[in-house]
Structures are given as structure tokens and as C-alpha cells.
mmCIF file of C-alpha atoms in Angstrom:
data_model
loop_
_atom_site.group_PDB
_atom_site.id
_atom_site.type_symbol
_atom_site.label_atom_id
_atom_site.label_comp_id
_atom_site.label_asym_id
_atom_site.label_seq_id
_atom_site.Cartn_x
_atom_site.Cartn_y
_atom_site.Cartn_z
ATOM 1 C CA ILE A 283 -7.494 118.355 -94.770
ATOM 2 C CA GLU A 284 -8.340 119.687 -98.237
ATOM 3 C CA THR A 285 -5.641 122.342 -97.911
ATOM 4 C CA PHE A 286 -3.146 119.654 -96.898
ATOM 5 C CA TYR A 287 -3.889 117.505 -99.974
ATOM 6 C CA ARG A 288 -4.074 120.510 -102.290
ATOM 7 C CA ASP A 289 -0.897 122.242 -101.116
ATOM 8 C CA GLU A 290 1.301 119.968 -99.011
ATOM 9 C CA VAL A 291 1.076 116.228 -99.651
ATOM 10 C CA SER A 292 4.326 115.043 -101.165
ATOM 11 C CA LEU A 293 5.391 111.771 -102.704
ATOM 12 C CA LYS A 294 7.282 109.105 -100.806
ATOM 13 C CA SER A 295 10.933 108.824 -101.758
ATOM 14 C CA GLY A 296 11.438 107.356 -105.246
ATOM 15 C CA VAL A 297 7.731 107.218 -106.167
ATOM 16 C CA PHE A 298 7.883 109.601 -109.109
ATOM 17 C CA ASP A 299 10.726 107.748 -110.860
ATOM 18 C CA PHE A 300 9.206 104.347 -110.080
ATOM 19 C CA LEU A 301 5.846 105.346 -111.558
ATOM 20 C CA GLN A 302 7.447 106.867 -114.632
ATOM 21 C CA ASP A 303 9.432 103.673 -115.167
ATOM 22 C CA MET A 304 6.315 101.503 -114.816
ATOM 23 C CA LYS A 305 4.446 103.787 -117.217
ATOM 24 C CA LYS A 306 7.263 103.497 -119.808
ATOM 25 C CA ARG A 307 7.039 99.717 -119.464
ATOM 26 C CA GLU A 308 3.292 100.021 -120.092
ATOM 27 C CA VAL A 309 2.410 98.485 -116.730
ATOM 28 C CA ARG A 310 -1.231 99.222 -116.001
ATOM 29 C CA MET A 311 -1.701 100.792 -112.585
ATOM 30 C CA CYS A 312 -4.601 101.954 -110.499
ATOM 31 C CA VAL A 313 -5.070 103.202 -106.955
ATOM 32 C CA ALA A 314 -7.099 101.695 -104.110
ATOM 33 C CA THR A 315 -7.408 104.227 -101.299
ATOM 34 C CA ALA A 316 -9.431 105.063 -98.218
ATOM 35 C CA THR A 317 -9.032 108.775 -99.028
ATOM 36 C CA ASP A 318 -11.777 110.682 -100.861
ATOM 37 C CA PHE A 319 -11.335 110.765 -104.639
ATOM 38 C CA TYR A 320 -11.168 114.538 -105.023
ATOM 39 C CA LEU A 321 -8.373 114.805 -102.441
ATOM 40 C CA VAL A 322 -6.247 112.071 -104.033
ATOM 41 C CA ASP A 323 -6.882 113.413 -107.521
ATOM 42 C CA MET A 324 -5.843 116.910 -106.431
ATOM 43 C CA ALA A 325 -2.621 115.701 -104.779
ATOM 44 C CA PHE A 326 -1.710 113.404 -107.679
ATOM 45 C CA ARG A 327 -2.217 116.149 -110.258
ATOM 46 C CA ARG A 328 -0.108 118.605 -108.256
ATOM 47 C CA ASN A 329 2.661 115.998 -107.891
ATOM 48 C CA GLY A 330 2.560 115.109 -111.599
ATOM 49 C CA ILE A 331 1.530 111.461 -111.266
ATOM 50 C CA ARG A 332 -2.190 111.406 -112.070
ATOM 51 C CA SER A 333 -1.592 110.249 -115.657
ATOM 52 C CA CYS A 334 0.184 107.120 -114.366
ATOM 53 C CA PHE A 335 -3.065 105.606 -113.129
ATOM 54 C CA ASP A 336 -5.958 104.222 -115.163
ATOM 55 C CA ARG A 337 -8.351 104.704 -112.292
ATOM 56 C CA ILE A 338 -8.625 105.643 -108.632
ATOM 57 C CA PHE A 339 -10.828 103.382 -106.512
ATOM 58 C CA THR A 340 -11.932 104.695 -103.123
ATOM 59 C CA CYS A 341 -13.410 102.826 -100.203
ATOM 60 C CA SER A 342 -16.450 105.101 -100.233
ATOM 61 C CA GLN A 343 -17.046 104.363 -103.941
ATOM 62 C CA VAL A 344 -16.841 100.576 -103.518
ATOM 63 C CA GLY A 345 -18.787 100.596 -100.257
ATOM 64 C CA ALA A 346 -16.173 98.846 -98.116
ATOM 65 C CA GLY A 347 -13.055 99.705 -96.157
ATOM 66 C CA LYS A 348 -9.664 98.105 -96.600
ATOM 67 C CA ASP A 349 -10.581 95.514 -93.993
ATOM 68 C CA ASP A 350 -12.596 93.959 -96.831
ATOM 69 C CA PRO A 351 -10.875 92.873 -100.084
ATOM 70 C CA LYS A 352 -13.634 94.387 -102.254
ATOM 71 C CA ILE A 353 -11.547 97.421 -103.260
ATOM 72 C CA TYR A 354 -8.612 95.228 -104.298
ATOM 73 C CA GLU A 355 -10.869 92.834 -106.193
ATOM 74 C CA GLN A 356 -12.502 95.708 -108.101
ATOM 75 C CA ALA A 357 -9.104 97.155 -108.985
ATOM 76 C CA LEU A 358 -7.964 93.716 -110.166
ATOM 77 C CA SER A 359 -11.077 93.346 -112.317
ATOM 78 C CA HIS A 360 -10.448 96.781 -113.839
ATOM 79 C CA LEU A 361 -6.824 95.938 -114.641
ATOM 80 C CA GLY A 362 -7.755 92.563 -116.102
ATOM 81 C CA THR A 363 -4.599 90.969 -114.744
ATOM 82 C CA ASP A 364 -4.068 87.665 -112.989
ATOM 83 C CA LYS A 365 -3.959 87.968 -109.204
ATOM 84 C CA ARG A 366 -0.549 86.233 -109.107
ATOM 85 C CA ASP A 367 0.828 88.908 -111.473
ATOM 86 C CA THR A 368 -0.669 91.881 -109.632
ATOM 87 C CA VAL A 369 1.308 93.546 -106.866
ATOM 88 C CA ILE A 370 -0.336 95.668 -104.201
ATOM 89 C CA PHE A 371 1.769 98.310 -102.463
ATOM 90 C CA GLU A 372 0.518 98.984 -98.929
ATOM 91 C CA ASP A 373 1.788 100.714 -95.811
ATOM 92 C CA ALA A 374 -1.036 99.870 -93.368
ATOM 93 C CA VAL A 375 -0.884 96.576 -91.462
ATOM 94 C CA TYR A 376 -4.643 95.907 -91.559
ATOM 95 C CA ALA A 377 -4.765 96.522 -95.325
ATOM 96 C CA ILE A 378 -1.796 94.207 -95.898
ATOM 97 C CA GLU A 379 -3.559 91.528 -93.857
ATOM 98 C CA THR A 380 -6.698 91.940 -95.970
ATOM 99 C CA ALA A 381 -4.846 91.764 -99.290
ATOM 100 C CA LYS A 382 -2.824 88.720 -98.199
ATOM 101 C CA ARG A 383 -5.952 86.877 -96.987
ATOM 102 C CA ALA A 384 -7.455 87.532 -100.418
ATOM 103 C CA GLY A 385 -4.429 85.957 -102.118
ATOM 104 C CA PHE A 386 -2.671 89.037 -103.453
ATOM 105 C CA VAL A 387 1.074 89.595 -103.727
ATOM 106 C CA VAL A 388 1.902 92.510 -101.435
ATOM 107 C CA THR A 389 4.841 94.858 -101.167
ATOM 108 C CA GLY A 390 4.930 96.433 -97.732
ATOM 109 C CA VAL A 391 5.990 100.063 -97.848
ATOM 110 C CA TYR A 392 7.677 101.794 -94.937
ATOM 111 C CA ASP A 393 5.580 104.334 -93.095
ATOM 112 C CA GLU A 394 6.542 105.728 -89.711
ATOM 113 C CA SER A 395 2.987 105.265 -88.410
ATOM 114 C CA ALA A 396 2.965 101.465 -88.868
ATOM 115 C CA ASP A 397 4.619 98.590 -87.000
ATOM 116 C CA GLN A 398 7.399 97.872 -89.504
ATOM 117 C CA GLU A 399 8.204 94.443 -88.125
ATOM 118 C CA ARG A 400 4.614 93.355 -88.793
ATOM 119 C CA VAL A 401 4.600 95.023 -92.212
ATOM 120 C CA GLN A 402 7.771 93.131 -93.163
ATOM 121 C CA ASN A 403 6.558 89.801 -91.779
ATOM 122 C CA LEU A 404 3.196 89.982 -93.544
ATOM 123 C CA SER A 405 4.443 91.171 -96.927
ATOM 124 C CA ASP A 406 5.940 89.247 -99.838
ATOM 125 C CA TYR A 407 8.328 92.151 -100.461
ATOM 126 C CA TYR A 408 9.282 95.137 -98.326
ATOM 127 C CA ILE A 409 10.699 98.537 -99.259
ATOM 128 C CA ARG A 410 11.703 101.533 -97.191
ATOM 129 C CA SER A 411 11.725 103.680 -100.336
ATOM 130 C CA PHE A 412 10.439 103.248 -103.865
ATOM 131 C CA ALA A 413 14.010 103.863 -104.972
ATOM 132 C CA GLU A 414 14.650 100.309 -103.667
ATOM 133 C CA THR A 415 12.351 98.682 -106.216
ATOM 134 C CA GLY A 416 15.021 98.611 -108.941
ATOM 135 C CA GLU A 417 14.518 95.437 -110.950
ATOM 136 C CA MET A 418 12.393 93.851 -108.202
ATOM 137 C CA PHE A 419 9.394 93.167 -110.411
ATOM 138 C CA LEU A 420 10.965 92.225 -113.725
#
């Protein structure tokens, strides 16, 4: 798996431009992931997006999976933003359910491995590509 993250993981469509736009607008961003830190860090650096994020939170670091809102709450605390003004981007149904139960605004992101009807129904927003975000969050 290390080789995959180091050499192969690529960004979803439109992610690079979206992140660059958010960075220009001085939107603070962090990551909440179930993947080990060193793997995410490696992939983000190779794809040129590591500098977009203040911090990477991992489930192993916070001591809870994404079936518990702890990782989202810690990221929110780090950002210092109001929950109503903080948008979580998720592609996993169970993680969307967790974030919604905790009161977060969620953008469901298309992923072929998830039930897209459920992702759309659970989420406040839904995108098939980050190129679709446009002026969505202004």
C-alpha cells in the first residue's frame, strides 16, 4: 500500500484547482482521514497539495474511527470556525452519517465504491467532481 500512495494515488477530478482557489481565498483547510499520516502526507506532497492544509488528522491519532465524530470535532477545534460555516467533504456513507449526526454541513463526493443515491440523500451538497464546486460555497 505504501508503494501505491507513494507512486500512484492521484487526485479526484478538479481537486487541485479547487484547493488552489480555496488557498487563494485564504480558506483554512485540514484533512480528517482514516489513512495513516505518512501515507497521506506522501501522496499529498507528490500531488502538490500538502501546503493547502494546516493539518492532517488521522483516526489512529485521535483514537476513533469515522463512525465517531471525534476526528471532525478535533479538526473543527483546530480550524476555530463555527460548525455551520465548516464544510466536510466525504465520499463514504458511514462517515457522512457520522458528520451529519454531529451537526456538520456535508458535501458528498462521488466515489464508485459508495452507494451514490445514499450519499446524495444524506448530504447537504453533492458533487461528482470538484470541478462542479464553482461558486458553491461563496
